[in-house]
Amino acid sequence: MSTLSTRLRTRLRERGGIDVQTVVTLAVLIAMIVVFSQLNDRFLTVDNFKNVLVQTAPVMLVGCAVTLVMIARGLDLSVGSVAAVAAVFAAAFTARHGWSLVAAGIGALAIGGLFGLVNGLLIVRLQVNPIIATLGTMNVARGAAYLISSSAIIVGLPAGWGDLGTSSVGPVPTPVAIALVAIVVFQLVLNRTAFGRHVYAIGGNEETARLSGVNVGRALVILYVLAGLTAGLAGLMMASRFGSGDPNAYVGFEFDVIVAVILGGTSLAGGEGRVAGTVLGALIVGFLSNSLNLIGVDPFWQYVAKGTVLIFAVVLDRFVRSGTAGAQLRLPRLGRRTAGAAA
Amino acid sequence: MSESRVAEPPPRAQHAERPPAAPPLLRVRGVGKRFPGVVALDAVDFELTAGEVHCLLGENGAGKSTLVKILAGAQRADEGEIELNGEAVSFASPQEAQRHGLAFIFQELSVVPSLSVADNIALGNERVRGGLLQRREAHAEARALMESIGFPGIDPGRPVRTLSIAEQQGVMIARALRLDSRVIVMDEATSALTGEEVARLFALIRRLKQGGRAIVFVSHRLQELAEIGDRVTVFKDGRHVATVPASTPPQELVRLMVGREVQGFPDGGRRRSGEVVLRARGLRTARLDGVDLDVRAGEVLGVAGLVGSGRTELLRALFGADRLDGGSVELDGRALRLRRPGDAIDAGLALVPEDRRGQGIVALRSVGENLLTIWETHRRLRPRGERPRVLAQRLREQLAIKTPSLEQRISLLSGGNQQKVVIGKWLAVGPRVLLLDEPTKGIDVGAKMELFRLVDRLARAGMAVVMVSSELPEVLGMADRICVMKDGRIAREFEPGVSEEEIVAVALSEEEEAK
Ligand SMILES: Nc1ncnc2c1ncn2[C@@H]1O[C@H](COP(=O)(O)OP(=O)(O)OP(=O)(O)O)[C@@H](O)[C@H]1O
Ligand SMILES: [Mg+2]
């Protein structure tokens, strides 16, 4: 009995332990669902949940990659615009140039990856601050989306265009299935591979990571490329669901992603964070918009609500962290040899 | 080797050649490195043979760490060549150096605070099978490594930031050992360790030596060089001065390193201590268990004790850095309310912390700005009349801080010079009580004595000084009274005439009983 629990505990610790923050985020999510279901009886239905999941799938998908970026102390503001340019590219080339869906899809992903590569190289090679670099590419990508589409919504897309966004894999809508795969893969990469350790190390202390033989530059470039690729895929998912290529789409998407990542407990200072947390964060954002819609709150108020949630989350995070930071300042003393030996 | 460089060859220099039968494992020839305003290395030579412990000695800023970083591929030499096993190599990155079988413990504590002990030890060289990390093996390995260097019972899953400085240093040593390298370079690896831990590390180094490994060992503690070293290479101002056997008498080593005789501890006769300035009664914190303390104006109170006995905690409590669970602190008979360090600073207390990089300096700012941090933030304490630049310049000269200019980023100075800046920032506001926590950590012999002279002068001018140090000779040489701490309490107070053995006996006594 006791051996079982100790074994469980050692296992947990080997796996990095239970994260208090994830538990808290989960509790918040559940509390929200309970409250919202009281406010509106259409909220707690299978259809509505499915709807929320489909809507949040792109945030989760891109959020996974951005979580890694932010753990490594980076930031990517360009994901919304990159998603838009990828979507518009695919739509334009199928509708106007007769590309096959597969070719257009691959092209869209390539565009996403390319923007990611540019971000990565700017940040790593030219030492541009990530906020500035991705703010720049954010505008470049948005401009490119308008240019490709001649600033019009592209319609007249072939049959099968809608499959990615509207079909299902068994009972699971395809976008949700894609997000799930991404979650599992990113979780695995982050927690069970050397690359994942390097991501944490880079965020925790970049110089130490470098001196330890971690190829910091390469890792960062890979992370931004991953963010770009997922953004491209998210763009395709959206364009497919709406049946058009809209250069105006995904404005403010990066905001939702970053809110999800922060709500999920990833530290802005880098070095800490979890994919699971981001998923919960994305769901919180998703359920919040959904229920505000259902109650009939003016969409403009939703901006106010989301902005408030973000600030609230960061303040709360600061509060919690300064509490634990205080504890940590004391801990080294507790952890001195005498205490260590006693433990 | 380059004995020709020595103006007057040291008496036993011929032994230095002790020609190694095998060709050197590592040979550095004519390596130079310049930084803006500084020649860090000027065409230095250095040789390392398999199975030897080769010490590097030199004043702060002599270029030891620069050589280490060049060997590690962390910095590029401007000129010169490096040969490994007779083959010319040039490491463009730390990975390459690692691949060639070189492992490093860098002078600056380089750990990732948020990662676990096991992850830090394996970083950059993780165990993977089928692309996945082998957590359990990594933990077992980390535990075994930490145990082998004398840190048993540390949970490998613990984030490194929760460890003490000594334990963090242990993590770095474990890291270097794990790589099973041919060459292990330890840049002041012992600076945060105490007697017992150093002894264990040395036992380990001897085993590595027997296994044919070569070790480069940098330390400012001369007795360590004599104990573990085979040869000593002395640098001065970026130049190779001499390579001599480690058995060379310490005075001779110091002469080579400083270029002149170094004076001993300041000896102006007994200091005349005055009134009690600082009085603490029944101090209690998480790690203090009721400390009573009186510090008089004009005296140096030495605090000895083992790591973890509460010395750092005592200073932090007096400085308002840790919350008091009980007890009182009075300055000049007036009770102090210490809610935060700012209160202590306003009252006239100054703390030079143990963790210089983490707590003493603002790494990204200039030397000048660092010198003025306290001056800037505590207007009331400003002495009148002196302009900030002039003040900073005066402090730089008074403390002989070696820097190309006041605008230099402080993190680019050598460790010893950074420490001088930390002390300097307090002198800018003329405190009443100076609390020093391991002030000589990483400081060369010459600078140490300079520091002690400075402290002596300050005390004679009426400042009350509390000095915590793990180096008993320093405490004995400097203090007017010596308190020995153990388990969060002051176990005993001694007069300066006491022997090291007596102090150690008191510091250890409780542990003995516990066993
Ligand atoms: N990155 C850098 N930029 C500018 N100057 C530097 C840099 N690194 C080192 N220096 C300078 O080069 C000189 C040699 O420094 P180094 O750190 O090698 O000395 P050290 O012998 O290791 O001293 P210590 O015993 O204090 O550690 C010093 O004057 C230092 O200020
Ligand atoms: Mg050094």
PDB file of N, CA and C in Angstrom, chain B residues 138-189:
ATOM      1  N   ALA B 138      18.046   8.119 -16.108  1.00  0.00           N
ATOM      2  CA  ALA B 138      18.684   9.420 -15.886  1.00  0.00           C
ATOM      3  C   ALA B 138      18.639   9.785 -14.409  1.00  0.00           C
ATOM      4  N   HIS B 139      17.509   9.486 -13.756  1.00  0.00           N
ATOM      5  CA  HIS B 139      17.393   9.803 -12.332  1.00  0.00           C
ATOM      6  C   HIS B 139      18.354   8.960 -11.507  1.00  0.00           C
ATOM      7  N   ALA B 140      18.413   7.681 -11.837  1.00  0.00           N
ATOM      8  CA  ALA B 140      19.303   6.802 -11.087  1.00  0.00           C
ATOM      9  C   ALA B 140      20.745   7.269 -11.260  1.00  0.00           C
ATOM     10  N   GLU B 141      21.074   7.617 -12.477  1.00  0.00           N
ATOM     11  CA  GLU B 141      22.426   8.054 -12.763  1.00  0.00           C
ATOM     12  C   GLU B 141      22.756   9.348 -12.020  1.00  0.00           C
ATOM     13  N   ALA B 142      21.806  10.279 -12.044  1.00  0.00           N
ATOM     14  CA  ALA B 142      22.030  11.557 -11.370  1.00  0.00           C
ATOM     15  C   ALA B 142      22.226  11.333  -9.876  1.00  0.00           C
ATOM     16  N   ARG B 143      21.403  10.453  -9.314  1.00  0.00           N
ATOM     17  CA  ARG B 143      21.503  10.202  -7.878  1.00  0.00           C
ATOM     18  C   ARG B 143      22.875   9.628  -7.548  1.00  0.00           C
ATOM     19  N   ALA B 144      23.301   8.664  -8.364  1.00  0.00           N
ATOM     20  CA  ALA B 144      24.592   8.031  -8.111  1.00  0.00           C
ATOM     21  C   ALA B 144      25.734   9.038  -8.246  1.00  0.00           C
ATOM     22  N   LEU B 145      25.674   9.858  -9.266  1.00  0.00           N
ATOM     23  CA  LEU B 145      26.742  10.846  -9.479  1.00  0.00           C
ATOM     24  C   LEU B 145      26.815  11.826  -8.323  1.00  0.00           C
ATOM     25  N   MET B 146      25.648  12.332  -7.914  1.00  0.00           N
ATOM     26  CA  MET B 146      25.635  13.298  -6.823  1.00  0.00           C
ATOM     27  C   MET B 146      26.176  12.647  -5.559  1.00  0.00           C
ATOM     28  N   GLU B 147      25.838  11.395  -5.371  1.00  0.00           N
ATOM     29  CA  GLU B 147      26.305  10.713  -4.182  1.00  0.00           C
ATOM     30  C   GLU B 147      27.818  10.563  -4.222  1.00  0.00           C
ATOM     31  N   SER B 148      28.336  10.218  -5.396  1.00  0.00           N
ATOM     32  CA  SER B 148      29.774   9.980  -5.508  1.00  0.00           C
ATOM     33  C   SER B 148      30.577  11.240  -5.217  1.00  0.00           C
ATOM     34  N   ILE B 149      29.994  12.417  -5.400  1.00  0.00           N
ATOM     35  CA  ILE B 149      30.760  13.629  -5.092  1.00  0.00           C
ATOM     36  C   ILE B 149      30.334  14.228  -3.759  1.00  0.00           C
ATOM     37  N   GLY B 150      29.601  13.441  -2.977  1.00  0.00           N
ATOM     38  CA  GLY B 150      29.363  13.877  -1.610  1.00  0.00           C
ATOM     39  C   GLY B 150      28.090  14.661  -1.395  1.00  0.00           C
ATOM     40  N   PHE B 151      27.111  14.494  -2.272  1.00  0.00           N
ATOM     41  CA  PHE B 151      25.809  15.098  -2.028  1.00  0.00           C
ATOM     42  C   PHE B 151      24.737  14.023  -2.049  1.00  0.00           C
ATOM     43  N   PRO B 152      24.721  13.186  -1.023  1.00  0.00           N
ATOM     44  CA  PRO B 152      23.750  12.100  -1.042  1.00  0.00           C
ATOM     45  C   PRO B 152      22.357  12.636  -0.719  1.00  0.00           C
ATOM     46  N   GLY B 153      21.372  11.856  -1.100  1.00  0.00           N
ATOM     47  CA  GLY B 153      20.011  12.161  -0.661  1.00  0.00           C
ATOM     48  C   GLY B 153      19.382  13.347  -1.353  1.00  0.00           C
ATOM     49  N   ILE B 154      19.936  13.786  -2.489  1.00  0.00           N
ATOM     50  CA  ILE B 154      19.267  14.859  -3.218  1.00  0.00           C
ATOM     51  C   ILE B 154      18.346  14.240  -4.247  1.00  0.00           C
ATOM     52  N   ASP B 155      17.095  14.619  -4.169  1.00  0.00           N
ATOM     53  CA  ASP B 155      16.108  14.085  -5.096  1.00  0.00           C
ATOM     54  C   ASP B 155      16.401  14.607  -6.504  1.00  0.00           C
ATOM     55  N   PRO B 156      16.691  13.706  -7.453  1.00  0.00           N
ATOM     56  CA  PRO B 156      17.070  14.161  -8.798  1.00  0.00           C
ATOM     57  C   PRO B 156      15.946  14.901  -9.519  1.00  0.00           C
ATOM     58  N   GLY B 157      14.712  14.776  -9.000  1.00  0.00           N
ATOM     59  CA  GLY B 157      13.600  15.455  -9.654  1.00  0.00           C
ATOM     60  C   GLY B 157      13.420  16.892  -9.183  1.00  0.00           C
ATOM     61  N   ARG B 158      14.193  17.273  -8.166  1.00  0.00           N
ATOM     62  CA  ARG B 158      14.023  18.623  -7.615  1.00  0.00           C
ATOM     63  C   ARG B 158      14.523  19.686  -8.575  1.00  0.00           C
ATOM     64  N   PRO B 159      13.782  20.779  -8.737  1.00  0.00           N
ATOM     65  CA  PRO B 159      14.321  21.867  -9.555  1.00  0.00           C
ATOM     66  C   PRO B 159      15.590  22.408  -8.914  1.00  0.00           C
ATOM     67  N   VAL B 160      16.565  22.714  -9.741  1.00  0.00           N
ATOM     68  CA  VAL B 160      17.858  23.127  -9.225  1.00  0.00           C
ATOM     69  C   VAL B 160      17.778  24.417  -8.407  1.00  0.00           C
ATOM     70  N   ARG B 161      16.779  25.260  -8.709  1.00  0.00           N
ATOM     71  CA  ARG B 161      16.709  26.527  -7.974  1.00  0.00           C
ATOM     72  C   ARG B 161      16.424  26.317  -6.492  1.00  0.00           C
ATOM     73  N   THR B 162      15.947  25.136  -6.114  1.00  0.00           N
ATOM     74  CA  THR B 162      15.676  24.901  -4.696  1.00  0.00           C
ATOM     75  C   THR B 162      16.911  24.387  -3.951  1.00  0.00           C
ATOM     76  N   LEU B 163      18.038  24.246  -4.662  1.00  0.00           N
ATOM     77  CA  LEU B 163      19.243  23.744  -4.009  1.00  0.00           C
ATOM     78  C   LEU B 163      20.088  24.904  -3.483  1.00  0.00           C
ATOM     79  N   SER B 164      20.970  24.591  -2.525  1.00  0.00           N
ATOM     80  CA  SER B 164      21.901  25.603  -2.048  1.00  0.00           C
ATOM     81  C   SER B 164      22.970  25.815  -3.111  1.00  0.00           C
ATOM     82  N   ILE B 165      23.737  26.884  -2.933  1.00  0.00           N
ATOM     83  CA  ILE B 165      24.787  27.184  -3.906  1.00  0.00           C
ATOM     84  C   ILE B 165      25.777  26.025  -4.000  1.00  0.00           C
ATOM     85  N   ALA B 166      26.148  25.468  -2.858  1.00  0.00           N
ATOM     86  CA  ALA B 166      27.106  24.362  -2.866  1.00  0.00           C
ATOM     87  C   ALA B 166      26.533  23.175  -3.635  1.00  0.00           C
ATOM     88  N   GLU B 167      25.264  22.911  -3.418  1.00  0.00           N
ATOM     89  CA  GLU B 167      24.643  21.787  -4.122  1.00  0.00           C
ATOM     90  C   GLU B 167      24.555  22.054  -5.622  1.00  0.00           C
ATOM     91  N   GLN B 168      24.303  23.308  -5.980  1.00  0.00           N
ATOM     92  CA  GLN B 168      24.265  23.638  -7.406  1.00  0.00           C
ATOM     93  C   GLN B 168      25.634  23.433  -8.035  1.00  0.00           C
ATOM     94  N   GLN B 169      26.660  23.805  -7.271  1.00  0.00           N
ATOM     95  CA  GLN B 169      28.006  23.561  -7.771  1.00  0.00           C
ATOM     96  C   GLN B 169      28.223  22.053  -7.939  1.00  0.00           C
ATOM     97  N   GLY B 170      27.668  21.289  -7.012  1.00  0.00           N
ATOM     98  CA  GLY B 170      27.735  19.838  -7.110  1.00  0.00           C
ATOM     99  C   GLY B 170      27.107  19.351  -8.408  1.00  0.00           C
ATOM    100  N   VAL B 171      25.986  19.940  -8.765  1.00  0.00           N
ATOM    101  CA  VAL B 171      25.306  19.551 -10.004  1.00  0.00           C
ATOM    102  C   VAL B 171      26.221  19.788 -11.206  1.00  0.00           C
ATOM    103  N   MET B 172      26.926  20.899 -11.185  1.00  0.00           N
ATOM    104  CA  MET B 172      27.810  21.191 -12.319  1.00  0.00           C
ATOM    105  C   MET B 172      28.985  20.221 -12.379  1.00  0.00           C
ATOM    106  N   ILE B 173      29.480  19.847 -11.194  1.00  0.00           N
ATOM    107  CA  ILE B 173      30.578  18.883 -11.177  1.00  0.00           C
ATOM    108  C   ILE B 173      30.081  17.539 -11.703  1.00  0.00           C
ATOM    109  N   ALA B 174      28.916  17.133 -11.238  1.00  0.00           N
ATOM    110  CA  ALA B 174      28.333  15.859 -11.682  1.00  0.00           C
ATOM    111  C   ALA B 174      28.175  15.856 -13.197  1.00  0.00           C
ATOM    112  N   ARG B 175      27.746  16.971 -13.726  1.00  0.00           N
ATOM    113  CA  ARG B 175      27.560  17.123 -15.166  1.00  0.00           C
ATOM    114  C   ARG B 175      28.848  16.869 -15.929  1.00  0.00           C
ATOM    115  N   ALA B 176      29.908  17.487 -15.423  1.00  0.00           N
ATOM    116  CA  ALA B 176      31.189  17.344 -16.117  1.00  0.00           C
ATOM    117  C   ALA B 176      31.700  15.913 -16.014  1.00  0.00           C
ATOM    118  N   LEU B 177      31.461  15.273 -14.873  1.00  0.00           N
ATOM    119  CA  LEU B 177      31.956  13.911 -14.693  1.00  0.00           C
ATOM    120  C   LEU B 177      31.200  12.927 -15.559  1.00  0.00           C
ATOM    121  N   ARG B 178      29.934  13.196 -15.751  1.00  0.00           N
ATOM    122  CA  ARG B 178      29.075  12.261 -16.450  1.00  0.00           C
ATOM    123  C   ARG B 178      29.549  12.039 -17.883  1.00  0.00           C
ATOM    124  N   LEU B 179      30.091  13.074 -18.466  1.00  0.00           N
ATOM    125  CA  LEU B 179      30.454  12.977 -19.877  1.00  0.00           C
ATOM    126  C   LEU B 179      31.638  12.043 -20.104  1.00  0.00           C
ATOM    127  N   ASP B 180      32.296  11.643 -18.989  1.00  0.00           N
ATOM    128  CA  ASP B 180      33.378  10.693 -19.112  1.00  0.00           C
ATOM    129  C   ASP B 180      34.431  11.213 -20.078  1.00  0.00           C
ATOM    130  N   SER B 181      34.872  12.434 -19.848  1.00  0.00           N
ATOM    131  CA  SER B 181      35.742  13.095 -20.811  1.00  0.00           C
ATOM    132  C   SER B 181      37.203  12.834 -20.524  1.00  0.00           C
ATOM    133  N   ARG B 182      38.027  13.060 -21.539  1.00  0.00           N
ATOM    134  CA  ARG B 182      39.469  12.894 -21.371  1.00  0.00           C
ATOM    135  C   ARG B 182      40.046  14.067 -20.595  1.00  0.00           C
ATOM    136  N   VAL B 183      39.451  15.221 -20.813  1.00  0.00           N
ATOM    137  CA  VAL B 183      39.937  16.434 -20.163  1.00  0.00           C
ATOM    138  C   VAL B 183      38.776  17.068 -19.402  1.00  0.00           C
ATOM    139  N   ILE B 184      39.011  17.361 -18.133  1.00  0.00           N
ATOM    140  CA  ILE B 184      37.980  18.050 -17.370  1.00  0.00           C
ATOM    141  C   ILE B 184      38.560  19.361 -16.856  1.00  0.00           C
ATOM    142  N   VAL B 185      37.889  20.440 -17.173  1.00  0.00           N
ATOM    143  CA  VAL B 185      38.366  21.753 -16.780  1.00  0.00           C
ATOM    144  C   VAL B 185      37.458  22.298 -15.688  1.00  0.00           C
ATOM    145  N   MET B 186      38.061  22.629 -14.545  1.00  0.00           N
ATOM    146  CA  MET B 186      37.257  23.110 -13.420  1.00  0.00           C
ATOM    147  C   MET B 186      37.675  24.523 -13.088  1.00  0.00           C
ATOM    148  N   ASP B 187      36.844  25.471 -13.469  1.00  0.00           N
ATOM    149  CA  ASP B 187      37.162  26.872 -13.206  1.00  0.00           C
ATOM    150  C   ASP B 187      36.526  27.285 -11.883  1.00  0.00           C
ATOM    151  N   GLU B 188      37.325  27.308 -10.846  1.00  0.00           N
ATOM    152  CA  GLU B 188      36.862  27.652  -9.495  1.00  0.00           C
ATOM    153  C   GLU B 188      35.674  26.811  -9.066  1.00  0.00           C
ATOM    154  N   ALA B 189      35.803  25.506  -9.299  1.00  0.00           N
ATOM    155  CA  ALA B 189      34.713  24.605  -8.954  1.00  0.00           C
ATOM    156  C   ALA B 189      34.555  24.483  -7.452  1.00  0.00           C
TER     157      ALA B 189
END
